[in-house]
mmCIF file of C-alpha atoms in Angstrom:
data_model
loop_
_atom_site.group_PDB
_atom_site.id
_atom_site.type_symbol
_atom_site.label_atom_id
_atom_site.label_comp_id
_atom_site.label_asym_id
_atom_site.label_seq_id
_atom_site.Cartn_x
_atom_site.Cartn_y
_atom_site.Cartn_z
ATOM 1 C CA MET A 16 107.892 -60.767 246.859
ATOM 2 C CA GLU A 17 104.733 -62.330 244.788
ATOM 3 C CA GLN A 18 102.262 -59.815 246.649
ATOM 4 C CA GLN A 19 104.349 -57.199 245.835
ATOM 5 C CA ARG A 20 104.287 -58.585 242.129
ATOM 6 C CA GLU A 21 100.478 -58.862 242.097
ATOM 7 C CA VAL A 22 100.118 -55.282 243.432
ATOM 8 C CA SER A 23 102.730 -53.662 240.862
ATOM 9 C CA ASP A 24 100.604 -55.817 238.160
ATOM 10 C CA GLU A 25 97.303 -54.890 239.582
ATOM 11 C CA ILE A 26 98.647 -51.259 239.632
ATOM 12 C CA SER A 27 99.675 -51.150 236.037
ATOM 13 C CA LEU A 28 96.660 -52.618 234.900
ATOM 14 C CA VAL A 29 94.651 -50.019 236.744
ATOM 15 C CA ASP A 30 96.786 -47.678 235.152
ATOM 16 C CA ILE A 31 96.204 -49.077 231.683
ATOM 17 C CA ILE A 32 92.351 -48.772 232.366
ATOM 18 C CA LEU A 33 92.552 -45.441 233.763
ATOM 19 C CA PHE A 34 94.599 -44.461 230.769
ATOM 20 C CA CYS A 35 92.292 -45.602 228.117
ATOM 21 C CA ARG A 36 89.413 -44.057 230.319
ATOM 22 C CA LYS A 37 90.798 -40.906 230.098
ATOM 23 C CA GLN A 38 92.320 -40.599 226.348
ATOM 24 C CA TRP A 39 89.299 -42.782 224.876
ATOM 25 C CA ARG A 40 88.217 -39.971 222.519
ATOM 26 C CA LEU A 41 91.754 -39.340 220.999
ATOM 27 C CA MET A 42 92.414 -43.385 220.663
ATOM 28 C CA VAL A 43 89.022 -43.296 218.762
ATOM 29 C CA MET A 44 88.886 -40.486 216.759
ATOM 30 C CA LEU A 45 92.473 -40.398 215.528
ATOM 31 C CA PRO A 46 92.525 -44.071 214.159
ATOM 32 C CA VAL A 47 89.345 -43.208 212.613
ATOM 33 C CA LEU A 48 90.436 -40.126 210.860
ATOM 34 C CA ALA A 49 93.669 -41.774 209.786
ATOM 35 C CA ALA A 50 91.516 -44.949 208.340
ATOM 36 C CA VAL A 51 89.100 -42.515 206.473
ATOM 37 C CA SER A 52 92.255 -40.090 205.187
ATOM 38 C CA ALA A 53 93.965 -43.357 204.053
ATOM 39 C CA VAL A 54 90.477 -44.469 202.029
ATOM 40 C CA VAL A 55 90.173 -41.245 200.321
ATOM 41 C CA ILE A 56 94.011 -41.230 198.991
ATOM 42 C CA VAL A 57 93.966 -44.799 198.220
ATOM 43 C CA MET A 58 90.574 -44.413 196.157
ATOM 44 C CA ASN A 59 92.290 -41.823 194.289
ATOM 45 C CA MET A 60 95.357 -43.677 193.333
ATOM 46 C CA PRO A 61 95.651 -45.489 189.840
ATOM 47 C CA PRO A 62 95.681 -49.270 189.953
ATOM 48 C CA ARG A 63 98.692 -51.044 189.387
ATOM 49 C CA TYR A 64 99.451 -54.063 186.704
ATOM 50 C CA THR A 65 102.398 -56.156 186.932
ATOM 51 C CA ALA A 66 103.435 -58.116 184.036
ATOM 52 C CA THR A 67 105.943 -61.176 184.003
ATOM 53 C CA SER A 68 108.200 -62.743 181.817
ATOM 54 C CA LEU A 69 110.547 -65.808 182.397
ATOM 55 C CA LEU A 70 114.104 -66.102 180.424
ATOM 56 C CA LEU A 71 116.392 -69.112 180.637
ATOM 57 C CA VAL A 72 119.977 -67.986 180.975
ATOM 58 C CA PRO A 73 122.224 -71.307 180.873
ATOM 59 C CA MET A 74 125.746 -71.451 182.426
ATOM 60 C CA PRO A 75 128.234 -70.121 182.775
ATOM 61 C CA LEU A 76 126.548 -66.612 182.874
ATOM 62 C CA GLY A 77 123.484 -68.280 184.758
ATOM 63 C CA PRO A 78 120.170 -66.079 185.739
ATOM 64 C CA GLN A 79 122.685 -63.796 188.191
ATOM 65 C CA GLY A 80 124.485 -62.451 185.277
ATOM 66 C CA GLY A 81 121.706 -62.476 183.010
ATOM 67 C CA ALA A 82 119.949 -60.187 185.671
ATOM 68 C CA SER A 83 123.142 -57.996 185.679
ATOM 69 C CA VAL A 84 122.896 -57.566 181.875
ATOM 70 C CA LEU A 85 119.009 -56.708 182.145
ATOM 71 C CA LYS A 86 120.156 -53.852 184.357
ATOM 72 C CA ASP A 87 122.933 -52.280 182.583
ATOM 73 C CA SER A 88 122.547 -48.661 181.907
ATOM 74 C CA SER A 89 123.011 -48.738 177.955
ATOM 75 C CA LEU A 90 119.965 -51.119 178.054
ATOM 76 C CA LEU A 91 117.967 -49.096 180.541
ATOM 77 C CA ASP A 92 118.693 -46.075 178.213
ATOM 78 C CA ARG A 93 117.562 -47.838 175.092
ATOM 79 C CA ALA A 94 114.331 -48.453 177.069
ATOM 80 C CA VAL A 95 113.778 -44.972 178.054
ATOM 81 C CA ALA A 96 114.288 -43.507 174.680
ATOM 82 C CA ASP A 97 112.234 -46.416 172.478
ATOM 83 C CA PHE A 98 109.556 -46.117 175.082
ATOM 84 C CA GLU A 99 109.587 -42.322 175.782
ATOM 85 C CA LEU A 100 109.539 -43.272 179.544
ATOM 86 C CA ALA A 101 110.085 -39.419 180.376
ATOM 87 C CA LYS A 102 106.723 -38.459 179.052
ATOM 88 C CA HIS A 103 104.939 -41.578 180.220
ATOM 89 C CA TYR A 104 106.281 -41.273 183.804
ATOM 90 C CA GLU A 105 105.953 -37.269 183.343
ATOM 91 C CA LEU A 106 109.423 -36.562 184.393
ATOM 92 C CA SER A 107 112.332 -34.026 182.872
ATOM 93 C CA ALA A 108 115.255 -35.499 183.836
ATOM 94 C CA ALA A 109 116.898 -38.681 182.186
ATOM 95 C CA ASP A 110 118.366 -39.759 185.396
ATOM 96 C CA LYS A 111 114.883 -39.793 187.695
ATOM 97 C CA THR A 112 113.222 -41.357 184.602
ATOM 98 C CA LYS A 113 115.794 -44.269 184.923
ATOM 99 C CA LEU A 114 115.076 -44.648 188.428
ATOM 100 C CA SER A 115 111.567 -44.678 187.869
ATOM 101 C CA LEU A 116 111.980 -47.701 185.675
ATOM 102 C CA LEU A 117 114.129 -49.538 188.076
ATOM 103 C CA ASP A 118 111.701 -48.569 190.607
ATOM 104 C CA ASN A 119 108.809 -50.354 188.369
ATOM 105 C CA LEU A 120 111.229 -53.392 187.719
ATOM 106 C CA LYS A 121 111.958 -56.478 189.637
ATOM 107 C CA VAL A 122 114.514 -58.922 188.421
ATOM 108 C CA ASN A 123 114.585 -62.105 190.601
ATOM 109 C CA ALA A 124 117.246 -65.019 189.826
ATOM 110 C CA GLY A 125 116.222 -68.593 190.343
ATOM 111 C CA LYS A 126 118.147 -71.773 190.971
ATOM 112 C CA ASP A 127 116.810 -73.385 188.011
ATOM 113 C CA GLY A 128 118.451 -71.169 185.359
ATOM 114 C CA LEU A 129 115.174 -68.905 185.133
ATOM 115 C CA LEU A 130 115.665 -65.369 185.311
ATOM 116 C CA GLU A 131 112.257 -63.830 186.750
ATOM 117 C CA VAL A 132 111.506 -60.009 184.951
ATOM 118 C CA SER A 133 108.567 -57.957 186.274
ATOM 119 C CA VAL A 134 107.563 -54.552 185.209
ATOM 120 C CA SER A 135 104.644 -52.655 187.255
ATOM 121 C CA ASP A 136 102.586 -49.699 185.803
ATOM 122 C CA SER A 137 99.100 -48.352 185.747
ATOM 123 C CA ASP A 138 98.581 -49.824 181.900
ATOM 124 C CA ALA A 139 98.731 -53.332 181.824
ATOM 125 C CA VAL A 140 99.183 -53.544 178.109
ATOM 126 C CA PHE A 141 102.287 -51.165 178.284
ATOM 127 C CA ALA A 142 103.678 -53.330 181.162
ATOM 128 C CA ALA A 143 103.312 -56.422 179.267
ATOM 129 C CA LYS A 144 105.275 -54.781 176.220
ATOM 130 C CA LEU A 145 108.214 -53.138 178.444
ATOM 131 C CA ALA A 146 108.906 -56.445 180.006
ATOM 132 C CA ASN A 147 109.006 -58.257 176.745
ATOM 133 C CA TYR A 148 111.270 -55.419 175.468
ATOM 134 C CA LEU A 149 113.488 -55.593 178.168
ATOM 135 C CA VAL A 150 113.600 -59.509 178.229
ATOM 136 C CA GLU A 151 114.483 -59.524 174.357
ATOM 137 C CA GLN A 152 116.995 -56.816 174.542
ATOM 138 C CA ALA A 153 118.647 -59.085 177.657
ATOM 139 C CA ARG A 154 118.253 -61.870 175.421
ATOM 140 C CA GLN A 155 120.053 -60.316 172.256
ATOM 141 C CA LYS A 156 122.745 -58.773 174.482
ATOM 142 C CA ILE A 157 123.747 -62.247 176.292
ATOM 143 C CA LEU A 158 123.703 -63.958 172.963
ATOM 144 C CA GLY A 159 126.253 -61.073 171.723
ATOM 145 C CA LEU A 160 128.355 -61.819 174.488
ATOM 146 C CA HIS A 161 129.159 -65.401 172.876
ATOM 147 C CA VAL A 162 129.615 -67.034 176.422
ATOM 148 C CA THR A 163 127.639 -69.976 176.236
ATOM 149 C CA GLU A 164 129.172 -73.234 174.385
ATOM 150 C CA GLN A 165 127.021 -72.673 171.212
ATOM 151 C CA SER A 166 127.652 -69.305 171.220
ATOM 152 C CA LYS A 167 131.432 -70.133 171.202
ATOM 153 C CA LYS A 168 131.123 -72.628 168.613
ATOM 154 C CA TYR A 169 129.329 -70.076 166.416
ATOM 155 C CA LEU A 170 131.970 -67.466 166.839
ATOM 156 C CA VAL A 171 134.606 -70.104 166.026
ATOM 157 C CA LEU A 172 132.747 -70.588 162.783
ATOM 158 C CA GLN A 173 132.420 -67.041 161.590
ATOM 159 C CA GLU A 174 136.234 -66.686 161.880
ATOM 160 C CA LYS A 175 136.598 -69.799 159.851
ATOM 161 C CA ILE A 176 134.245 -68.373 157.419
ATOM 162 C CA LYS A 177 136.086 -65.072 157.236
ATOM 163 C CA ALA A 178 139.338 -67.164 156.827
ATOM 164 C CA THR A 179 137.670 -69.144 154.258
ATOM 165 C CA GLN A 180 136.566 -66.418 152.241
ATOM 166 C CA GLN A 181 140.057 -64.491 151.989
ATOM 167 C CA GLN A 182 141.513 -67.644 150.973
ATOM 168 C CA LEU A 183 138.866 -68.066 148.253
ATOM 169 C CA ALA A 184 139.191 -64.357 147.012
ATOM 170 C CA VAL A 185 143.394 -65.224 147.106
ATOM 171 C CA ALA A 186 142.564 -68.222 144.859
ATOM 172 C CA GLN A 187 139.939 -66.561 142.313
ATOM 173 C CA ARG A 188 142.576 -63.676 142.116
ATOM 174 C CA GLN A 189 145.324 -66.292 141.400
ATOM 175 C CA LEU A 190 143.379 -67.584 138.483
ATOM 176 C CA LYS A 191 142.402 -64.191 136.772
ATOM 177 C CA GLN A 192 145.722 -63.523 136.933
ATOM 178 C CA GLN A 193 146.755 -66.883 135.105
ATOM 179 C CA GLY A 194 146.451 -67.007 131.529
ATOM 180 C CA GLY A 195 143.226 -68.962 130.655
ATOM 181 C CA GLY A 196 142.034 -68.854 133.734
ATOM 182 C CA GLU A 197 138.417 -67.788 133.392
ATOM 183 C CA ALA A 198 138.117 -70.412 130.706
ATOM 184 C CA LEU A 199 139.305 -72.899 132.559
ATOM 185 C CA LEU A 200 136.412 -72.403 135.052
ATOM 186 C CA ASN A 201 133.812 -72.896 132.486
ATOM 187 C CA SER A 202 135.165 -75.848 130.917
ATOM 188 C CA GLU A 203 133.965 -79.245 131.292
ATOM 189 C CA LEU A 204 137.177 -80.123 133.016
ATOM 190 C CA ALA A 205 135.817 -77.472 136.271
ATOM 191 C CA ARG A 206 132.952 -79.569 136.806
ATOM 192 C CA ILE A 207 135.224 -82.626 137.198
ATOM 193 C CA VAL A 208 137.758 -80.471 139.954
ATOM 194 C CA ASP A 209 134.656 -79.296 141.677
ATOM 195 C CA GLY A 210 133.068 -82.513 142.338
ATOM 196 C CA PHE A 211 136.606 -83.683 143.400
ATOM 197 C CA ALA A 212 137.078 -80.676 145.581
ATOM 198 C CA ARG A 213 133.635 -80.984 147.054
ATOM 199 C CA LEU A 214 134.288 -84.903 147.803
ATOM 200 C CA GLU A 215 137.637 -83.676 149.297
ATOM 201 C CA VAL A 216 135.845 -81.068 151.494
ATOM 202 C CA GLN A 217 133.459 -83.736 153.222
ATOM 203 C CA MET A 218 136.344 -85.871 153.788
ATOM 204 C CA ASN A 219 138.052 -82.852 155.834
ATOM 205 C CA THR A 220 135.394 -81.576 157.572
ATOM 206 C CA GLN A 221 137.254 -81.300 160.767
ATOM 207 C CA GLN A 222 140.073 -79.102 159.174
ATOM 208 C CA MET A 223 138.478 -76.609 156.984
ATOM 209 C CA GLU A 224 141.840 -74.722 156.222
ATOM 210 C CA GLY A 225 142.842 -76.363 153.090
ATOM 211 C CA ASN A 226 145.661 -78.202 154.942
ATOM 212 C CA SER A 227 144.929 -81.628 153.498
ATOM 213 C CA PRO A 228 147.880 -83.409 151.587
ATOM 214 C CA LEU A 229 147.630 -81.119 148.580
ATOM 215 C CA GLN A 230 150.422 -82.846 146.732
ATOM 216 C CA SER A 231 148.570 -86.297 146.882
ATOM 217 C CA SER A 232 145.218 -84.859 145.927
ATOM 218 C CA LEU A 233 146.474 -82.997 142.917
ATOM 219 C CA LEU A 234 148.085 -86.618 141.839
ATOM 220 C CA GLN A 235 144.544 -88.239 142.487
ATOM 221 C CA LEU A 236 142.825 -85.296 140.506
ATOM 222 C CA ARG A 237 145.378 -85.393 137.422
ATOM 223 C CA ALA A 238 144.726 -89.154 137.112
ATOM 224 C CA GLU A 239 140.604 -88.787 137.438
ATOM 225 C CA LEU A 240 140.827 -85.815 134.974
ATOM 226 C CA GLU A 241 143.414 -87.649 132.408
ATOM 227 C CA ARG A 242 140.725 -90.397 132.794
ATOM 228 C CA ALA A 243 137.764 -88.405 131.888
ATOM 229 C CA ASN A 244 139.243 -86.115 129.423
ATOM 230 C CA PRO A 245 142.580 -86.512 127.605
ATOM 231 C CA ARG A 246 142.698 -82.294 126.934
ATOM 232 C CA ALA A 247 143.898 -82.843 130.996
ATOM 233 C CA LYS A 248 146.927 -83.307 130.198
ATOM 234 C CA SER A 249 147.383 -79.946 128.538
ATOM 235 C CA ILE A 250 146.818 -78.442 132.212
ATOM 236 C CA SER A 251 149.819 -77.649 133.821
ATOM 237 C CA SER A 252 150.509 -78.402 137.275
ATOM 238 C CA GLN A 253 150.339 -74.917 138.623
ATOM 239 C CA GLN A 254 146.953 -74.245 136.868
ATOM 240 C CA LEU A 255 145.602 -77.650 138.194
ATOM 241 C CA ALA A 256 146.582 -76.318 141.838
ATOM 242 C CA MET A 257 145.025 -73.143 141.521
ATOM 243 C CA MET A 258 141.698 -74.614 139.960
ATOM 244 C CA ARG A 259 141.579 -77.277 142.935
ATOM 245 C CA ASN A 260 142.247 -74.427 145.685
ATOM 246 C CA PHE A 261 139.358 -72.442 144.182
ATOM 247 C CA PHE A 262 136.882 -75.116 144.098
ATOM 248 C CA PHE A 263 138.311 -76.530 147.583
ATOM 249 C CA TYR A 264 137.630 -73.235 149.283
ATOM 250 C CA GLN A 265 134.138 -72.457 147.456
ATOM 251 C CA ALA A 266 133.023 -75.959 148.707
ATOM 252 C CA ALA A 267 134.457 -75.254 152.211
ATOM 253 C CA LEU A 268 132.846 -71.910 152.340
ATOM 254 C CA GLU A 269 129.667 -73.449 151.556
ATOM 255 C CA GLU A 270 130.090 -76.431 154.066
ATOM 256 C CA LEU A 271 131.088 -73.716 156.938
ATOM 257 C CA GLN A 272 128.023 -71.344 156.042
ATOM 258 C CA LYS A 273 125.597 -74.427 156.498
ATOM 259 C CA GLN A 274 127.192 -75.402 159.586
ATOM 260 C CA ALA A 275 126.825 -71.743 160.593
ATOM 261 C CA LEU A 276 123.636 -71.708 159.967
ATOM 262 C CA VAL A 277 122.672 -74.587 162.122
ATOM 263 C CA SER A 278 124.938 -73.388 165.167
ATOM 264 C CA LYS A 279 123.084 -69.930 164.884
ATOM 265 C CA ALA A 280 119.382 -71.928 165.221
ATOM 266 C CA LEU A 281 121.007 -73.879 168.145
ATOM 267 C CA VAL A 282 122.666 -70.528 170.162
ATOM 268 C CA SER A 283 119.068 -68.999 169.747
ATOM 269 C CA GLN A 284 117.633 -71.843 171.487
ATOM 270 C CA GLU A 285 120.200 -71.832 174.366
ATOM 271 C CA VAL A 286 119.274 -68.084 175.794
ATOM 272 C CA GLN A 287 115.104 -68.404 175.211
ATOM 273 C CA VAL A 288 111.768 -66.867 176.415
ATOM 274 C CA VAL A 289 110.239 -69.367 178.559
ATOM 275 C CA LEU A 290 107.066 -67.278 179.221
ATOM 276 C CA PRO A 291 106.723 -63.827 177.537
ATOM 277 C CA ALA A 292 104.680 -61.487 179.170
ATOM 278 C CA SER A 293 100.912 -60.902 178.406
ATOM 279 C CA PRO A 294 98.484 -57.864 179.906
ATOM 280 C CA PRO A 295 97.545 -58.954 183.300
ATOM 281 C CA LEU A 296 93.947 -59.173 184.238
ATOM 282 C CA GLU A 297 94.133 -58.522 187.945
ATOM 283 C CA LYS A 298 95.489 -55.530 189.728
ATOM 284 C CA SER A 299 98.745 -56.034 191.690
ATOM 285 C CA GLY A 300 98.268 -52.836 193.699
ATOM 286 C CA PRO A 301 97.771 -50.744 195.579
ATOM 287 C CA ARG A 302 96.327 -52.935 198.344
ATOM 288 C CA ARG A 303 93.923 -50.718 199.346
ATOM 289 C CA ALA A 304 92.548 -52.861 202.616
ATOM 290 C CA LEU A 305 96.048 -53.358 204.046
ATOM 291 C CA VAL A 306 96.450 -49.562 203.469
ATOM 292 C CA VAL A 307 93.606 -48.725 205.449
ATOM 293 C CA VAL A 308 94.389 -51.236 208.139
ATOM 294 C CA LEU A 309 98.105 -49.734 208.578
ATOM 295 C CA ALA A 310 96.758 -46.181 208.572
ATOM 296 C CA GLY A 311 94.331 -47.355 211.537
ATOM 297 C CA LEU A 312 97.123 -48.794 213.336
ATOM 298 C CA LEU A 313 99.583 -45.902 212.844
ATOM 299 C CA GLY A 314 96.840 -43.460 214.154
ATOM 300 C CA PHE A 315 96.024 -45.686 217.194
ATOM 301 C CA ALA A 316 99.923 -45.940 218.026
ATOM 302 C CA LEU A 317 100.305 -42.133 217.386
ATOM 303 C CA ALA A 318 97.132 -41.651 219.667
ATOM 304 C CA VAL A 319 98.806 -43.956 222.604
ATOM 305 C CA LEU A 320 101.830 -41.365 222.114
ATOM 306 C CA ILE A 321 100.122 -38.222 222.439
ATOM 307 C CA GLY A 322 98.031 -39.600 225.301
ATOM 308 C CA ALA A 323 101.153 -40.698 227.166
ATOM 309 C CA GLY A 324 102.581 -37.552 226.704
ATOM 310 C CA ARG A 325 99.547 -35.852 227.911
ATOM 311 C CA ASN A 326 99.888 -37.909 231.140
ATOM 312 C CA VAL A 327 103.721 -36.904 231.504
ATOM 313 C CA LEU A 328 102.788 -33.495 231.293
ATOM 314 C CA ASP A 329 99.705 -33.454 233.392
ATOM 315 C CA SER A 330 101.886 -35.224 236.221
ATOM 316 C CA SER A 331 104.803 -32.554 235.977
ATOM 317 C CA ARG A 332 102.200 -29.683 236.549
ATOM 318 C CA ARG A 333 100.592 -31.235 239.381
ATOM 319 C CA ARG A 334 104.124 -32.033 240.908
ATOM 320 C CA LEU A 335 105.322 -28.316 240.149
ATOM 321 C CA GLN A 336 101.875 -26.979 241.789
ATOM 322 C CA GLN A 337 102.639 -29.298 244.858
ATOM 323 C CA ALA A 338 106.060 -27.984 245.049
ATOM 324 C CA THR A 339 104.627 -24.235 245.118
ATOM 325 C CA GLU A 340 101.930 -25.056 247.314
ATOM 326 C CA THR A 341 104.488 -26.325 249.845
#
């Protein structure tokens, strides 16, 4: 058995040597021709540059969700229109332009909350501008979703501001409808009420709805007014309540707007561009040497197949001739 294996191995090795000896011209010329053709094609291909930007996307959305937002159809349509990509890619159909953009766009979601966005183009500056544009548009869209903790707090503050503005408008309208209301707002008593209301707001910063004990607040306010100015006794309880409400909601609105400014700044820091894209100095493609080597290997494989096919045809012809002679 071992001798038969050695004989078969020896025969297969001899067959290989004979095959290479017979088909050597094809096995040399075809890879060389393929490699030369690849060199000509690759040298005429424009260089490719890849610009990369990093975006921090916290939970619960995370980088995976950020990648979905960045590849949203409406966001890509905006990029196609703003950068005139149909003209840049020399395409006419909008769908083909968007597909070409997706081909040049690579998005990788990391485990550390970072979203890597890479754009490839023949123009290094254009690639960096497009990458930064896509990242910023995705950032603004993520912030608009209000899914992060600070975004939720900012949204609640916005709702409180709207409610307080409505309450302030009602209080102001009631004062105008009340006889002598505008005169009261310009009096010395108004400054005292304003100071009392601001103090009340500071003491009730956790409940900006005006739900503090109104009756006790009014009693304290009347006592302060009567101590400061004897004319305060002439103000009715209704007028005093209207003045208190007006200045209270006015102070509450200012306090909420300050909190909203701080919250907005914190929101912008939650989703931020860690590393903006800059024009790359080195080319990312095409990899000319790799293309030439692969073309040569492909040519060699094709030469082997053609040579094997020739051997099969030659053996078939010989068998046919032997069959006809016999």
